Tab-separated table of C-alpha atoms in Angstrom:
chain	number	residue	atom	x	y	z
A	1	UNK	CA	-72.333	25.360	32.632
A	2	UNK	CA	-68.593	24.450	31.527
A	3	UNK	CA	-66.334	24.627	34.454
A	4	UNK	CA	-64.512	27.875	34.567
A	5	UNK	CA	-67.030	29.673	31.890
A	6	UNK	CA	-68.976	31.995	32.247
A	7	UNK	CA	-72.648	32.326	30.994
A	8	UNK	CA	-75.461	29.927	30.566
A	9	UNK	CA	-76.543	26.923	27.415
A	10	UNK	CA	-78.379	28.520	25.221
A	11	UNK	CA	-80.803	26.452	22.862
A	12	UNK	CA	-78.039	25.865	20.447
A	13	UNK	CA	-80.294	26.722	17.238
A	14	UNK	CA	-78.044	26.589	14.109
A	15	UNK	CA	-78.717	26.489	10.403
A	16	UNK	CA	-76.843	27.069	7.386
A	17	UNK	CA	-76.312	30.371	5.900
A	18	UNK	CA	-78.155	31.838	8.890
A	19	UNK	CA	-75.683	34.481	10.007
A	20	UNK	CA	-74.698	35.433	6.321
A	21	UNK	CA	-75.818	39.068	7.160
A	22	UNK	CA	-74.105	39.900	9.894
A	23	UNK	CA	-70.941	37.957	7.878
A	24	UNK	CA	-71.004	40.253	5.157
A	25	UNK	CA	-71.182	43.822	7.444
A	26	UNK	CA	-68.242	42.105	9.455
A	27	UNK	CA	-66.041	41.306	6.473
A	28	UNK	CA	-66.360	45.063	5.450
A	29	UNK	CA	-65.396	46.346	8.902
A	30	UNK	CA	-62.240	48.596	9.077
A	31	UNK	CA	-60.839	47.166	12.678
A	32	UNK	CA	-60.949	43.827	10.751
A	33	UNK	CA	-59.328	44.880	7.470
A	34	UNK	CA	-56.499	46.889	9.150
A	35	UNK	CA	-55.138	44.880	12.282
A	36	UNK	CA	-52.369	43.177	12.691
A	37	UNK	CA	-53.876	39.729	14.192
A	38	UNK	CA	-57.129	39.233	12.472
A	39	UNK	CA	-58.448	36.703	15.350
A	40	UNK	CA	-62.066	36.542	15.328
A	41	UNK	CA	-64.469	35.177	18.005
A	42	UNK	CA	-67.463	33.320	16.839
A	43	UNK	CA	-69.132	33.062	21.010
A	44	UNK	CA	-71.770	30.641	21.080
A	45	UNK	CA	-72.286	29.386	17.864
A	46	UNK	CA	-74.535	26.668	19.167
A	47	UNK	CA	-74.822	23.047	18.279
A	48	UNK	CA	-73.258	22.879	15.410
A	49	UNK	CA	-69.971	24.745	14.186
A	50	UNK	CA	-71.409	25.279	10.373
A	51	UNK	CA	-71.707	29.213	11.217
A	52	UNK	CA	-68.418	29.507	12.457
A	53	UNK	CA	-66.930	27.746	9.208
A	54	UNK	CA	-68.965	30.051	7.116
A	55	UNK	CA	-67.470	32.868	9.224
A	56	UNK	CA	-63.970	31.981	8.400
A	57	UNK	CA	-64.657	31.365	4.938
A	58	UNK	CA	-66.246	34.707	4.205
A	59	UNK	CA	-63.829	36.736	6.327
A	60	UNK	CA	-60.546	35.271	4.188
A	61	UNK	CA	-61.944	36.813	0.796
A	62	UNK	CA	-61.156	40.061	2.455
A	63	UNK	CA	-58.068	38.553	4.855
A	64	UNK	CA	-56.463	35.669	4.133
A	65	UNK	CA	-54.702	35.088	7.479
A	66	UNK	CA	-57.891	35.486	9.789
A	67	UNK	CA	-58.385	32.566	12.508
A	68	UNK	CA	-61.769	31.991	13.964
A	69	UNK	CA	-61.900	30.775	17.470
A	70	UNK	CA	-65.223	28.987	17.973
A	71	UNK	CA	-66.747	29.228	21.732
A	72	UNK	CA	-68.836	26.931	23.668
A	73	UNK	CA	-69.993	26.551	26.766
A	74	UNK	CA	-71.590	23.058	26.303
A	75	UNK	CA	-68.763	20.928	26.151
A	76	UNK	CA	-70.783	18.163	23.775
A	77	UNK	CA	-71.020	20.745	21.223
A	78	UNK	CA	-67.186	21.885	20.966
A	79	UNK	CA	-67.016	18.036	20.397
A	80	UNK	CA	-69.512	18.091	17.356
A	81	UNK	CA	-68.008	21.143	16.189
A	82	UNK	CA	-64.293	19.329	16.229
A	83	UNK	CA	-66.306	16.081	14.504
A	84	UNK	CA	-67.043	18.803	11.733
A	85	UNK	CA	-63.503	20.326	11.372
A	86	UNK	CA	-62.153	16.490	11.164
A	87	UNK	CA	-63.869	16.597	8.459
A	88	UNK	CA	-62.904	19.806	6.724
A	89	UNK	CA	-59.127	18.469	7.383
A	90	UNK	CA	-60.111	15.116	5.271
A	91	UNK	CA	-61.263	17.298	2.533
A	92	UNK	CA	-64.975	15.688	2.593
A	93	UNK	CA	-66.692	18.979	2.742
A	94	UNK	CA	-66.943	22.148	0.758
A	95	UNK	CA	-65.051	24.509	3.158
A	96	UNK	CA	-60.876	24.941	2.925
A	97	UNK	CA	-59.190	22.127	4.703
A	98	UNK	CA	-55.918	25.035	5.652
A	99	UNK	CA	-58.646	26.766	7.178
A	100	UNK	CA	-57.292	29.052	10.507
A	101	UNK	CA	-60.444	27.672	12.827
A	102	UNK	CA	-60.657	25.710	15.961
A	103	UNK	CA	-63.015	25.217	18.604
A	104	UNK	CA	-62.817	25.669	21.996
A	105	UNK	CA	-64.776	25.493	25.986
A	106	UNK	CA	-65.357	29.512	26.826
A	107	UNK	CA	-68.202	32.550	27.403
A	108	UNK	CA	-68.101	35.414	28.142
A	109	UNK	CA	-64.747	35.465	29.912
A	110	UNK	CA	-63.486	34.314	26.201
A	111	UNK	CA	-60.192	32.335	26.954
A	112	UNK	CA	-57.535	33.022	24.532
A	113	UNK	CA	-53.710	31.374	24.624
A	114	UNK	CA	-50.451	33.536	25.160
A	115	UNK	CA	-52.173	36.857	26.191
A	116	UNK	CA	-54.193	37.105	22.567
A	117	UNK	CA	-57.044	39.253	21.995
A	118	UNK	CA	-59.816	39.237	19.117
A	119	UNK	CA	-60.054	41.701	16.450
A	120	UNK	CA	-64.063	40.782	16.533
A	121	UNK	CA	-66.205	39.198	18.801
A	122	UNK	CA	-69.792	38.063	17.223
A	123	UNK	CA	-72.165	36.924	20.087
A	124	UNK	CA	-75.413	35.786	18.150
A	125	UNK	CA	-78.392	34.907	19.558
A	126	UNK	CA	-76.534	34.462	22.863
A	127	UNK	CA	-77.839	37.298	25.049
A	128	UNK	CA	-82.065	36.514	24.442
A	129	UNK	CA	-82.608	34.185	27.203
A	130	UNK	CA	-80.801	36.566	29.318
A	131	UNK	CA	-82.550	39.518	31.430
A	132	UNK	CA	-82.042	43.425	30.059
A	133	UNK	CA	-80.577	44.190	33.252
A	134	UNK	CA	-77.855	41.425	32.559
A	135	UNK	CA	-76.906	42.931	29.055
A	136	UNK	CA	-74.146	45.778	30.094
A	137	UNK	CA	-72.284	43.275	32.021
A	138	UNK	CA	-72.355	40.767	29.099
A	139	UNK	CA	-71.130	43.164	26.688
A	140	UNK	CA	-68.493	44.730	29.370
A	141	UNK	CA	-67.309	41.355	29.919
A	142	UNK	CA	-66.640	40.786	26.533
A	143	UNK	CA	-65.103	44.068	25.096
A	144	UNK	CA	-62.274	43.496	27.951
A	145	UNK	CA	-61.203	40.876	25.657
A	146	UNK	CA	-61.181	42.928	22.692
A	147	UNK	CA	-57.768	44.349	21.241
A	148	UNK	CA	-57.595	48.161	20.893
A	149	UNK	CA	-59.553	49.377	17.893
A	150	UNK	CA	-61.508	45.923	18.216
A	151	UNK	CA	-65.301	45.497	17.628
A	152	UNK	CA	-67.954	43.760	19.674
A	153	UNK	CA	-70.418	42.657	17.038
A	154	UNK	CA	-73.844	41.227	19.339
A	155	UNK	CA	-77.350	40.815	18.210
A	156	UNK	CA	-79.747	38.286	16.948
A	157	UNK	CA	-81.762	36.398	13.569
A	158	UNK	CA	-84.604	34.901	13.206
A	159	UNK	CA	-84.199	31.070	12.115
A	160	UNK	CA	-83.191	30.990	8.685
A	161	UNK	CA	-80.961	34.797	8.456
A	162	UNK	CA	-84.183	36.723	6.809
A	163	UNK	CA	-84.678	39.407	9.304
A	164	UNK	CA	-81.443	40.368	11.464
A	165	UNK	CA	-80.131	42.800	13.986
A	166	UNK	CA	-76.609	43.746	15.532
A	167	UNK	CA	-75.382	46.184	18.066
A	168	UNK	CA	-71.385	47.239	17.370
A	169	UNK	CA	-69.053	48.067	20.706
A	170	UNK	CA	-65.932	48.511	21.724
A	171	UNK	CA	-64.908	48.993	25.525
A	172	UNK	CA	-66.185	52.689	25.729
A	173	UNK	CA	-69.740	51.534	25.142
A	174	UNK	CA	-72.157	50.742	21.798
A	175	UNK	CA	-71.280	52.516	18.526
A	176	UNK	CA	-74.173	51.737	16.455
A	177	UNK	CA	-77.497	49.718	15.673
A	178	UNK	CA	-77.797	48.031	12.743
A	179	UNK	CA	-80.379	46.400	10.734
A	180	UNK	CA	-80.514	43.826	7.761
A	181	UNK	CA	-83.586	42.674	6.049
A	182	UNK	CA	-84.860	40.470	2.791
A	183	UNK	CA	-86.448	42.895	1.143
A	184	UNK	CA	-88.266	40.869	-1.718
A	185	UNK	CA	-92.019	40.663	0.202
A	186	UNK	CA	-90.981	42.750	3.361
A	187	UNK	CA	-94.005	44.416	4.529
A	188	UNK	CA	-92.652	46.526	6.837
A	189	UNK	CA	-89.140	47.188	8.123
A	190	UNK	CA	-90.756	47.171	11.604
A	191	UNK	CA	-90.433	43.436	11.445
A	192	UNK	CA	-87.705	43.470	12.531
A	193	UNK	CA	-88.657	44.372	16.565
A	194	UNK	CA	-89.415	40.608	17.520
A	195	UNK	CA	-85.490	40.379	16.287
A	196	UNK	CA	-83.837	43.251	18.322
A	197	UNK	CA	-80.746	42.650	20.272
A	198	UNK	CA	-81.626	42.047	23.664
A	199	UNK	CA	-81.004	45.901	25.038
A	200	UNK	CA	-83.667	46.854	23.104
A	201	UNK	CA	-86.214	44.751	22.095
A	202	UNK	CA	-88.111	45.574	24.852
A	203	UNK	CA	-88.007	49.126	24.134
A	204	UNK	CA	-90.167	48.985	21.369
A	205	UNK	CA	-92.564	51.328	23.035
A	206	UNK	CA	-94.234	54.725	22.509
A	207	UNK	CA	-91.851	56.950	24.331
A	208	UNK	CA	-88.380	55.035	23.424
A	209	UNK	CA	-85.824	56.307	20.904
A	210	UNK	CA	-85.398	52.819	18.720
A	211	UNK	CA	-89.743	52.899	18.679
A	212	UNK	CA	-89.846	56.067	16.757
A	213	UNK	CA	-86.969	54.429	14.782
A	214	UNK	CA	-89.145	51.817	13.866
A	215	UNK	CA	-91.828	53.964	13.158
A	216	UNK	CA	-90.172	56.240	10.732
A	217	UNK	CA	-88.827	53.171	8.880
A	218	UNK	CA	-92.245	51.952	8.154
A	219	UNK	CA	-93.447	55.373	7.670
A	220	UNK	CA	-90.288	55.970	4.517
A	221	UNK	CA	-90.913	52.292	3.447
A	222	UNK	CA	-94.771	53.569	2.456
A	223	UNK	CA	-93.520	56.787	1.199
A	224	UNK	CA	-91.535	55.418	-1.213
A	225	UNK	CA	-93.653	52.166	-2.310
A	226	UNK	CA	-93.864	53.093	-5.747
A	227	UNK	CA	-90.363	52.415	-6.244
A	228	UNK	CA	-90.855	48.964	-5.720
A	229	UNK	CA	-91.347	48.699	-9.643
A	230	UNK	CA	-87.975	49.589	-10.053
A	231	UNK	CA	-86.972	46.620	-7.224
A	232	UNK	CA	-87.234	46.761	-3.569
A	233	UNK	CA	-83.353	47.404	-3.344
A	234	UNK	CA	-83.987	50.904	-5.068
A	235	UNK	CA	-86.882	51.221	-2.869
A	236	UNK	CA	-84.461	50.635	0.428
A	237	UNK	CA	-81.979	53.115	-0.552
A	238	UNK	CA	-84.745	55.666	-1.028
A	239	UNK	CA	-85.908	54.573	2.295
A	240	UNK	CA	-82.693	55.448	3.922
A	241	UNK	CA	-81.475	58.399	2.070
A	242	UNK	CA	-85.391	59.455	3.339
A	243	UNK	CA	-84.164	58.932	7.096
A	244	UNK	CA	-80.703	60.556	6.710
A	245	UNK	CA	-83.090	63.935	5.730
A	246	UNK	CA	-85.323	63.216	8.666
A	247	UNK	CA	-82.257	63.628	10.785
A	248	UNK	CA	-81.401	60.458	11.665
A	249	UNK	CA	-77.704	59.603	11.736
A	250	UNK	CA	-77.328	57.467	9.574
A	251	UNK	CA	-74.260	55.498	9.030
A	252	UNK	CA	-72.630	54.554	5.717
A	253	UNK	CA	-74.051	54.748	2.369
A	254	UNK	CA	-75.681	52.995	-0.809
A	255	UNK	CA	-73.164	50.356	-0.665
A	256	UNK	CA	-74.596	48.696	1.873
A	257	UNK	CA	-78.156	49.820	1.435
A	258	UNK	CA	-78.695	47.907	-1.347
A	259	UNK	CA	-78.124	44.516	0.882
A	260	UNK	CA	-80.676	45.978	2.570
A	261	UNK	CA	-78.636	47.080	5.380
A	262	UNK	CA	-79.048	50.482	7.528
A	263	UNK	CA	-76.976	51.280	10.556
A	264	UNK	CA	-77.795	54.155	12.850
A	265	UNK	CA	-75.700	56.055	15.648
A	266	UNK	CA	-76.756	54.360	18.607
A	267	UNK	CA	-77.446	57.419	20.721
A	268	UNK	CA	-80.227	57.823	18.386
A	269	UNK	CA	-81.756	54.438	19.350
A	270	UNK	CA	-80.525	53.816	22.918
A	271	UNK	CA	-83.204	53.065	25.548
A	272	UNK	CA	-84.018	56.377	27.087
């Protein structure tokens, strides 16, 4: 552990593109869009700092004045991560060399300079090596550092950004689930339990709110398989409109069901 942080080295696993989901949901967020210092956490983003750049460079479509703050409790890999940005100041890689982004030793405590708070936290694929019982002091921990009307954005991928779920907070607790999977081949949207954030993925039982979730999911997804001939997108958003009549609240709408994308009230999911 890195004097003065708190938490514990996590494997580091990092590949390119591999947190584009949860990139693309963040980038559309209103607390992001609408505050006055669009300072963004990337915590943990492993042994590399690619995911952090790609952070940064998909947030500025939608604000041009965010400023990633990369954390790392591993002090070797805030120095690979600085190697990188060297390089994206010499121009010698695809990302903007004016970037807002730096790197920096931190967990959960999240040390900022001159009293600064984030807009967003993202904490992927930190929390999976921890214990469930662990998991509400994590995420307490962090939303202290949020500013008001910030967002707490933690879950986990599998390796390559196929199959991904996130958990959204704020200090007076979680807001929502969501999920985001490739459609083209899915089999069944209940894939996505060996990737639950780590409040819940062992909750997948009979008996537990997110289980019946999952269950219903798969349930719409066979419902509606004929649809795939019109594309597996158009076969999603029938999938979802189908839970929204179920009675589950569902969150948002066809714009981001066609990414493949459904969020859900978190009450409706929370371990029981």
């Amino acid at each position: 552990m890195a004097s003065g942080a708190v938490g514990t080295v996590t494997r580091g696993t990092t590949n390119t593109n591999r947190l584009r989901r949860v990139d693309r949901w963040i980038a559309a967020l209103p607390e992001l869009r609408r505050t006055r210092d669009p300072l963004v956490v990337d915590l943990g983003y492993g042994a590399s700092g690619v995911t952090s750049l790609e952070l940064h460079q998909r947030l500025a479509r939608v604000r041009r004045d965010v400023e990633v703050v990369g954390l790392e409790i591993e002090p070797g890999r805030v120095r690979t991560a600085d190697e990188q940005l060297e390089a994206v100041r010499a121009g010698r890689t695809g990302f903007d060399p004016e970037a807002r982004i730096r790197f920096a030793l931190g967990g959960f405590e999240i040390p900022l300079p001159d009293g600064r708070r984030a807009a967003v936290v993202r904490a992927f694929n930190v929390l999976r090596q921890y214990r469930e019982v662990e998991v509400a002091a994590a995420w307490e921990r962090m939303c202290a550092r949020l500013q008001p009307g910030g967002v707490l954005v933690e879950g986990t991928c599998d390796e390559i950004g196929r199959i991904s779920s996130w958990v959204a907070l704020d200090p007076d607790g979680p807001r929502s689930l969501s999920i985001s999977l490739r459609l083209r081949d899915l089999e069944a949207p209940s894939v996505v339990a060996e990737r639950l954030p780590k409040a819940l993925i062992h909750r997948n039982v009979p008996g537990e709110r997110v289980h019946r979730f999952l269950a219903d999911l798969d349930r719409e997804w066979r419902i509606h398989s004929p649809l795939a001939a019109y594309g597996p997108s158009q076969r999603w958003i029938a999938v979802a409109q189908g839970m929204r009549d179920a009675g589950w609240p569902i969150i948002g709408g066809r714009t981001r069901w066609r990414l493949g994308e459904l969020t859900v009230a978190w009450e409706a999911v929370a371990p029981a």
